[in-house]
Short mmCIF file of C-alpha atoms and ligand atoms in Angstrom, two decimals:
data_model
loop_
_atom_site.label_atom_id
_atom_site.label_comp_id
_atom_site.label_asym_id
_atom_site.label_seq_id
_atom_site.Cartn_x
_atom_site.Cartn_y
_atom_site.Cartn_z
CA MET Q 1 -8.90 -17.35 -8.03
CA ASN Q 2 -8.12 -18.76 -11.47
CA LEU Q 3 -5.33 -16.47 -12.62
CA LEU Q 4 -5.59 -17.09 -16.36
CA ASN Q 5 -9.39 -16.92 -16.43
CA GLU Q 6 -9.25 -13.51 -14.74
CA CYS Q 7 -6.92 -12.28 -17.49
CA ARG Q 8 -8.38 -14.10 -20.49
CA GLU Q 9 -10.29 -11.10 -21.92
CA ALA Q 10 -7.63 -8.52 -21.09
CA LYS Q 11 -5.76 -6.72 -23.86
CA ARG Q 12 -3.53 -4.71 -21.52
CA ILE Q 13 -2.20 -6.14 -18.27
CA GLY Q 14 -0.01 -4.25 -15.80
CA ILE Q 15 2.10 -5.53 -12.91
CA SER Q 16 3.87 -3.71 -10.09
CA ALA Q 17 5.03 -4.13 -6.49
CA HIS Q 18 6.15 -1.90 -3.65
CA ILE Q 19 8.58 1.01 -3.86
CA ARG Q 20 12.23 0.28 -3.00
CA PRO Q 21 11.58 -3.26 -4.30
CA ASP Q 22 13.19 -6.16 -2.46
CA GLY Q 23 13.91 -9.67 -3.74
CA ASP Q 24 10.33 -10.88 -3.33
CA ALA Q 25 8.92 -7.81 -5.06
CA VAL Q 26 11.25 -8.08 -8.08
CA GLY Q 27 11.22 -11.89 -8.30
CA SER Q 28 7.44 -12.19 -7.96
CA CYS Q 29 6.77 -9.47 -10.53
CA MET Q 30 9.22 -11.01 -12.98
CA ALA Q 31 7.73 -14.49 -12.51
CA LEU Q 32 4.19 -13.23 -13.10
CA TYR Q 33 5.32 -11.14 -16.08
CA LEU Q 34 7.04 -14.10 -17.76
CA TYR Q 35 4.13 -16.43 -17.02
CA LEU Q 36 1.46 -14.10 -18.43
CA LYS Q 37 3.55 -13.31 -21.53
CA LYS Q 38 3.93 -17.02 -22.16
CA MET Q 39 0.33 -18.02 -21.48
CA LEU Q 40 -1.43 -15.02 -23.02
CA PRO Q 41 0.75 -14.09 -26.02
CA GLU Q 42 -1.95 -11.84 -27.50
CA ALA Q 43 -2.05 -9.54 -24.47
CA GLU Q 44 0.27 -6.57 -23.90
CA VAL Q 45 1.91 -7.11 -20.50
CA LYS Q 46 3.74 -4.22 -18.80
CA LEU Q 47 5.95 -4.45 -15.73
CA PHE Q 48 6.60 -1.33 -13.63
CA LEU Q 49 9.15 -1.25 -10.81
CA GLU Q 50 11.66 1.14 -9.33
CA THR Q 51 15.19 0.17 -10.39
CA PRO Q 52 15.87 -3.29 -8.89
CA PRO Q 53 18.86 -3.77 -6.56
CA ASP Q 54 22.09 -5.14 -8.08
CA SER Q 55 21.46 -8.43 -6.24
CA MET Q 56 18.75 -9.15 -8.83
CA GLY Q 57 21.23 -8.92 -11.71
CA HIS Q 58 20.99 -12.63 -12.53
CA LEU Q 59 17.29 -12.43 -13.51
CA GLN Q 60 16.51 -12.61 -17.22
CA TYR Q 61 14.46 -9.85 -18.88
CA LEU Q 62 15.30 -7.13 -16.34
CA LYS Q 63 15.51 -4.82 -19.34
CA ASP Q 64 11.75 -5.24 -19.82
CA ILE Q 65 11.09 -3.43 -16.53
CA ASP Q 66 9.76 0.11 -16.99
CA SER Q 67 11.21 2.27 -14.21
CA GLU Q 68 10.09 5.49 -15.89
CA TYR Q 69 6.41 4.63 -15.44
CA ALA Q 70 5.73 5.99 -18.90
CA CYS Q 71 2.13 5.15 -19.70
CA ASP Q 72 -1.00 7.10 -20.57
CA LYS Q 73 -3.44 4.29 -21.35
CA THR Q 74 -5.50 2.43 -18.77
CA PHE Q 75 -5.20 -1.27 -18.02
CA ASP Q 76 -7.82 -4.01 -18.24
CA VAL Q 77 -6.15 -5.86 -15.39
CA PHE Q 78 -3.53 -4.52 -12.98
CA PHE Q 79 -1.69 -6.59 -10.37
CA ALA Q 80 -0.33 -5.18 -7.10
CA LEU Q 81 2.15 -7.71 -5.70
CA ASP Q 82 3.74 -7.90 -2.24
CA THR Q 83 2.00 -4.74 -1.00
CA GLY Q 84 -1.28 -2.87 -0.68
CA SER Q 85 -1.90 0.09 -2.99
CA GLU Q 86 -0.32 2.68 -0.66
CA ARG Q 87 3.26 1.61 -1.42
CA LEU Q 88 2.87 1.21 -5.19
CA GLY Q 89 4.48 4.61 -5.72
CA LYS Q 90 4.05 5.85 -9.28
CA ALA Q 91 2.09 2.71 -10.23
CA GLU Q 92 -0.69 3.50 -7.76
CA SER Q 93 -2.64 5.55 -10.30
CA PHE Q 94 -2.35 2.74 -12.91
CA PHE Q 95 -3.73 0.31 -10.35
CA GLU Q 96 -6.56 2.55 -9.21
CA SER Q 97 -7.71 3.30 -12.76
CA ALA Q 98 -7.60 -0.33 -13.97
CA ALA Q 99 -10.87 -2.06 -14.91
CA LYS Q 100 -9.91 -5.02 -12.72
CA LYS Q 101 -7.55 -4.73 -9.75
CA ILE Q 102 -5.89 -7.87 -8.41
CA ASN Q 103 -3.90 -7.81 -5.16
CA ILE Q 104 -1.60 -10.72 -4.28
CA ASP Q 105 0.25 -10.27 -0.99
CA HIS Q 106 1.37 -11.93 2.24
CA HIS Q 107 1.60 -8.95 4.61
CA ILE Q 108 -0.51 -9.39 7.71
CA SER Q 109 -0.96 -5.60 7.73
CA ASN Q 110 -2.80 -5.86 4.38
CA GLN Q 111 -5.26 -8.50 5.48
CA ASN Q 112 -8.25 -7.15 3.55
CA GLY Q 113 -6.38 -6.47 0.34
CA CYS Q 114 -6.83 -3.47 -1.90
CA GLY Q 115 -8.14 -5.06 -5.10
CA ASP Q 116 -11.40 -6.21 -6.64
CA ILE Q 117 -9.87 -9.65 -6.23
CA ASN Q 118 -7.58 -10.29 -3.27
CA VAL Q 119 -5.31 -13.22 -2.58
CA VAL Q 120 -3.70 -12.27 0.73
CA GLU Q 121 -2.13 -15.12 2.68
CA PRO Q 122 -0.21 -13.94 5.77
CA GLN Q 123 1.01 -17.49 6.48
CA ALA Q 124 2.93 -17.52 3.18
CA GLY Q 125 6.62 -16.72 3.58
CA SER Q 126 6.71 -14.78 0.32
CA THR Q 127 4.41 -13.51 -2.40
CA ALA Q 128 6.23 -15.89 -4.74
CA GLU Q 129 4.84 -18.87 -2.82
CA ILE Q 130 1.29 -17.65 -3.41
CA LEU Q 131 2.03 -17.13 -7.11
CA TYR Q 132 3.40 -20.64 -7.40
CA GLY Q 133 0.01 -21.92 -6.22
CA LEU Q 134 -1.74 -19.83 -8.88
CA PHE Q 135 0.46 -20.96 -11.78
CA GLU Q 136 -0.12 -24.18 -13.72
CA GLU Q 137 2.88 -26.28 -12.84
CA GLU Q 138 3.26 -27.81 -16.29
CA ASN Q 139 3.67 -24.32 -17.76
CA LEU Q 140 6.57 -23.21 -15.59
CA ASP Q 141 10.02 -22.90 -17.15
CA VAL Q 142 13.51 -22.27 -15.89
CA ASP Q 143 13.29 -18.45 -16.09
CA ILE Q 144 10.04 -18.40 -14.11
CA ALA Q 145 11.52 -20.88 -11.63
CA VAL Q 146 14.62 -18.73 -11.06
CA ALA Q 147 12.48 -15.64 -10.47
CA LEU Q 148 10.24 -17.45 -7.94
CA TYR Q 149 13.19 -19.07 -6.19
CA THR Q 150 15.03 -15.75 -5.90
CA ALA Q 151 11.95 -14.15 -4.35
CA MET Q 152 11.63 -17.00 -1.85
CA ILE Q 153 15.25 -16.97 -0.68
CA HIS Q 154 15.13 -13.23 -0.04
CA ASP Q 155 11.96 -13.24 2.06
CA THR Q 156 12.79 -16.41 4.02
CA GLY Q 157 16.50 -15.63 4.53
CA VAL Q 158 17.38 -18.73 2.49
CA PHE Q 159 14.72 -20.79 4.30
CA GLN Q 160 16.01 -19.83 7.72
CA TYR Q 161 13.46 -17.34 9.14
CA SER Q 162 10.43 -18.55 11.08
CA ASN Q 163 8.19 -17.88 8.04
CA THR Q 164 9.72 -20.96 6.36
CA THR Q 165 7.07 -23.68 6.10
CA PRO Q 166 7.08 -27.26 4.82
CA ARG Q 167 5.17 -25.96 1.81
CA ALA Q 168 7.88 -23.38 1.08
CA LEU Q 169 10.50 -26.10 1.07
CA GLN Q 170 8.34 -28.35 -1.11
CA ILE Q 171 7.96 -25.54 -3.63
CA ALA Q 172 11.69 -24.80 -3.51
CA ALA Q 173 12.41 -28.49 -4.12
CA ARG Q 174 10.23 -28.44 -7.24
CA LEU Q 175 11.87 -25.24 -8.45
CA ILE Q 176 15.47 -26.42 -8.13
CA GLY Q 177 14.36 -29.44 -10.18
CA PHE Q 178 14.59 -27.08 -13.18
CA GLY Q 179 18.34 -27.36 -12.83
CA PHE Q 180 19.49 -23.76 -12.39
CA PRO Q 181 22.63 -23.02 -10.31
CA PHE Q 182 20.79 -22.35 -7.06
CA SER Q 183 23.81 -22.27 -4.75
CA LYS Q 184 25.47 -19.65 -6.98
CA ILE Q 185 22.26 -17.61 -6.91
CA ILE Q 186 22.06 -17.83 -3.10
CA GLU Q 187 25.67 -16.81 -2.74
CA GLU Q 188 25.68 -13.97 -5.27
CA SER Q 189 22.17 -12.64 -4.75
CA PHE Q 190 21.72 -13.01 -1.00
CA TYR Q 191 25.04 -13.29 0.84
CA GLN Q 192 27.64 -11.53 -1.29
CA LYS Q 193 28.11 -7.84 -0.51
CA THR Q 194 30.30 -5.24 -2.17
CA TYR Q 195 33.20 -3.75 -0.25
CA LEU Q 196 31.27 -0.53 0.34
CA GLN Q 197 28.15 -2.39 1.48
CA ASN Q 198 30.33 -4.18 4.04
CA GLN Q 199 31.95 -0.93 5.09
CA ILE Q 200 28.68 0.80 5.82
CA MET Q 201 27.36 -2.31 7.60
CA GLY Q 202 30.48 -2.30 9.76
CA ARG Q 203 29.96 1.36 10.53
CA ALA Q 204 26.28 0.80 11.42
CA LEU Q 205 27.19 -2.12 13.72
CA MET Q 206 29.96 -0.15 15.38
CA GLU Q 207 27.68 2.80 16.10
CA SER Q 208 24.72 0.72 17.26
CA ILE Q 209 23.33 1.26 20.75
CA ARG Q 210 21.68 -1.33 22.97
CA PHE Q 211 18.88 -0.42 25.36
CA MET Q 212 16.15 -2.13 27.42
CA GLU Q 213 18.81 -4.23 29.16
CA GLY Q 214 20.38 -5.20 25.86
CA ARG Q 215 17.22 -6.68 24.44
CA CYS Q 216 16.77 -3.90 21.90
CA ILE Q 217 19.36 -2.47 19.58
CA VAL Q 218 19.23 0.51 17.27
CA SER Q 219 21.45 1.97 14.61
CA CYS Q 220 21.02 4.85 12.21
CA VAL Q 221 22.64 5.77 8.89
CA SER Q 222 22.44 9.41 7.83
CA ARG Q 223 22.29 10.79 4.28
CA LYS Q 224 25.78 12.18 4.82
CA MET Q 225 27.10 8.71 5.66
CA MET Q 226 25.39 7.22 2.61
CA ASP Q 227 26.97 9.87 0.40
CA PHE Q 228 30.37 9.26 1.98
CA TYR Q 229 30.25 5.53 1.16
CA HIS Q 230 28.51 6.13 -2.21
CA VAL Q 231 25.64 3.82 -1.32
CA THR Q 232 21.89 3.88 -1.89
CA SER Q 233 19.10 2.40 0.21
CA SER Q 234 19.30 -1.08 -1.35
CA ASP Q 235 22.95 -1.28 -0.22
CA LEU Q 236 21.70 -1.22 3.37
CA ASP Q 237 19.80 -4.52 3.04
CA GLY Q 238 20.92 -7.02 5.64
CA ILE Q 239 22.09 -4.54 8.28
CA VAL Q 240 18.95 -4.95 10.39
CA ASN Q 241 19.26 -8.75 10.27
CA GLN Q 242 22.88 -8.54 11.40
CA LEU Q 243 21.77 -6.39 14.36
CA ARG Q 244 19.10 -8.94 15.25
CA ASN Q 245 21.71 -11.74 15.23
CA ILE Q 246 23.46 -10.29 18.26
CA LYS Q 247 23.20 -12.54 21.32
CA GLY Q 248 20.63 -11.30 23.83
CA VAL Q 249 18.91 -9.00 21.32
CA ASP Q 250 15.26 -9.64 20.68
CA CYS Q 251 14.34 -6.56 18.73
CA ALA Q 252 16.54 -4.72 16.23
CA ILE Q 253 15.74 -1.31 14.77
CA PHE Q 254 17.56 0.14 11.81
CA LEU Q 255 16.92 3.65 10.51
CA TYR Q 256 18.16 5.48 7.50
CA GLU Q 257 17.50 9.06 6.58
CA ILE Q 258 15.32 9.50 3.49
CA ASN Q 259 14.79 13.27 3.85
CA LEU Q 260 15.62 15.92 6.39
CA LEU Q 261 13.91 14.80 9.63
CA GLU Q 262 12.40 11.76 7.94
CA TYR Q 263 13.55 8.16 8.44
CA LYS Q 264 12.82 4.76 6.94
CA VAL Q 265 12.47 2.34 9.84
CA SER Q 266 13.17 -1.40 9.61
CA MET Q 267 12.41 -3.66 12.56
CA ARG Q 268 13.14 -7.32 13.20
CA SER Q 269 12.32 -9.40 16.24
CA ASN Q 270 13.11 -12.91 17.39
CA GLU Q 271 10.39 -13.76 19.83
CA CYS Q 272 8.99 -11.00 22.00
CA ALA Q 273 7.77 -8.09 19.93
CA ASN Q 274 5.11 -8.15 17.24
CA VAL Q 275 6.83 -5.55 15.09
CA ALA Q 276 4.01 -5.56 12.49
CA ARG Q 277 1.78 -4.07 15.20
CA VAL Q 278 4.39 -1.42 16.08
CA ALA Q 279 4.97 -0.49 12.42
CA SER Q 280 1.22 -0.40 11.70
CA PHE Q 281 0.72 2.07 14.55
CA PHE Q 282 3.11 4.43 12.77
CA GLY Q 283 1.42 4.00 9.40
CA GLY Q 284 3.61 1.19 8.05
CA GLY Q 285 3.20 -2.56 8.20
CA GLY Q 286 4.79 -5.90 7.47
CA HIS Q 287 5.03 -9.21 9.26
CA VAL Q 288 5.15 -10.21 12.94
CA ARG Q 289 8.94 -10.71 12.84
CA ALA Q 290 9.87 -8.18 10.13
CA ALA Q 291 8.18 -4.86 9.53
CA GLY Q 292 8.81 -1.29 8.52
CA CYS Q 293 7.45 2.23 8.40
CA THR Q 294 8.48 5.81 7.66
CA MET Q 295 8.69 8.28 10.56
CA LYS Q 296 9.24 12.01 10.89
CA GLY Q 297 11.27 13.83 13.54
CA THR Q 298 14.78 13.68 14.90
CA VAL Q 299 16.50 10.32 15.40
CA HIS Q 300 15.82 10.66 19.12
CA ASP Q 301 12.10 11.34 18.59
CA VAL Q 302 11.84 8.30 16.34
CA ILE Q 303 13.66 5.99 18.75
CA ASN Q 304 11.70 7.27 21.76
CA ASN Q 305 8.38 6.78 20.01
CA LEU Q 306 9.27 3.30 18.82
CA SER Q 307 10.72 2.14 22.12
CA LEU Q 308 7.50 2.93 24.02
CA HIS Q 309 5.63 0.55 21.74
CA ILE Q 310 8.33 -2.11 21.79
CA GLU Q 311 8.37 -2.04 25.58
CA ALA Q 312 4.60 -2.53 25.57
CA GLU Q 313 5.08 -5.53 23.27
CA PHE Q 314 7.63 -7.01 25.68
CA LYS Q 315 5.24 -6.48 28.59
CA GLU Q 316 2.41 -8.21 26.78
CA ASN Q 317 4.48 -11.33 26.36
CA GLU Q 318 4.83 -12.97 29.79
CA LYS Q 319 8.29 -14.45 29.35
CA CYS Q 320 9.62 -11.24 27.84
CA THR Q 321 8.63 -8.94 30.69
CA MET Q 322 11.54 -6.74 31.72
CA GLU Q 323 13.16 -7.41 35.10
CA SER Q 324 12.66 -4.35 37.27
P1 LIG K 1 12.06 -3.82 5.51
O1 LIG K 1 12.44 -3.55 6.92
O2 LIG K 1 11.92 -2.60 4.68
O3 LIG K 1 12.91 -4.88 4.91
O4 LIG K 1 10.60 -4.40 5.59
C1 LIG K 1 10.25 -5.52 6.36
C2 LIG K 1 8.88 -6.01 5.92
O5 LIG K 1 7.91 -5.02 6.22
C3 LIG K 1 8.77 -6.26 4.42
O6 LIG K 1 7.90 -7.35 4.21
C4 LIG K 1 8.20 -4.99 3.91
O7 LIG K 1 7.49 -5.20 2.72
C5 LIG K 1 7.30 -4.53 5.04
N1 LIG K 1 7.26 -3.08 5.12
C6 LIG K 1 8.31 -2.23 5.19
N2 LIG K 1 7.91 -0.94 5.23
C7 LIG K 1 6.55 -0.97 5.15
C8 LIG K 1 5.53 0.03 5.12
N3 LIG K 1 5.81 1.34 5.17
N4 LIG K 1 4.24 -0.39 5.00
C9 LIG K 1 3.94 -1.70 4.94
N5 LIG K 1 4.85 -2.69 4.99
C10 LIG K 1 6.14 -2.34 5.08
MN1 LIG K 2 8.69 -7.06 -0.16
MN1 LIG K 3 7.31 -10.30 0.47
#
C-alpha cells in the first residue's frame, strides 16, 4: 500500500486505535497523525482515542487527541490502528461509515483485517514498525520519531520480548538518530511507576496464586481495591509481566474487574502456551506470547475456564506436558 496515494484525494481523514490504549496504540496514532498533517496540509486530520495513560505524557500534541468523539460528519479515509474494528469503541461507527477503511495491525488474531485495505503483519513487534515501513523516511521528524519509538518500546518491552526482530532494532537505530533523549523516555515512560502503582502491584503479587505445579500463576484486582488505591486500569500495566517473570512460571494470568461479574483478562506466556489461541476462544485476541479478552462470571469461573484451555496448550507442547 502507498499510504499517501491512498489519502491524496481525501478531505477528511480519521485515525483511531483500540480502547484502553497502550503505548503502541497512542504512539502509532500520534505518529500517523503528525505524518499525515505534515504531508497533506490541505486535509483535515482527526485523531480519536480514549484518554492516554500518564506514561505517554512526553508526546507532543497530546492536546490534539479528541477523547470526546465529537463528530457528526463522515470521513473519506479512516484508519484503525493496532486492532480490528471490534475494539475501536466509540470510533467504530466512524470507521464503518468511512468511504475508505484502512486497517494497520500486527495482531495474529486479526489476520484478515477489517478494512477495505489491510496491512496486517503478525511478525511485526508493534504497529509502529509497520507504519515506519509505510512512511517516507526523508519526511520523518523528531516528533514522529519519538512517537514511533515510544510505541516500539512499549510493545517489545524495550526490545526484550521475543517479538523483537533485527528489523525492529534497525528501525530503532534510525529513530534514535534523530537525537531525542531515548534513555529518559524509556525510564519515565516504561519503567517508572508512581507510588500507588507500585503499591497495587505489590498487593497483586502478594495475593497471587500458583497452580499447575507452579507453571501458571494468577492474580486478580477488584474494583474495591482499585478504588482504595485510587488507580485506574492503565495503572495496572506491567503487573502481568511481573507475574510472568517469576521463576518456574510459564503462563501468567492477571484479571481486573471492569463491571460486576465481568473481568478484563491479560495473559502472558514464556514458551508453552499460545495465549492468543486461548484469548481468541473467549472472544478476545492478541499475540502468541501476550493476549487478552473480557470474561463474565465469578473470579473462580473465569480462572477455571481459562485453566482448562491453558492445560490443553501445555499438553499440546511435548516438552511442556505436565508430570503426572
Ligand atoms: P493486554 O493484556 O491487555 O496488555 O493485551 C495483550 C495483547 O493482546 C495486546 O496486544 C492487546 O492489544 C491484545 N488484546 C488484549 N485484549 C484483547 C481483546 N479483547 N481482543 C483482541 N486483542 C486483545
Ligand atoms: Mn495495543
Ligand atoms: Mn501493538
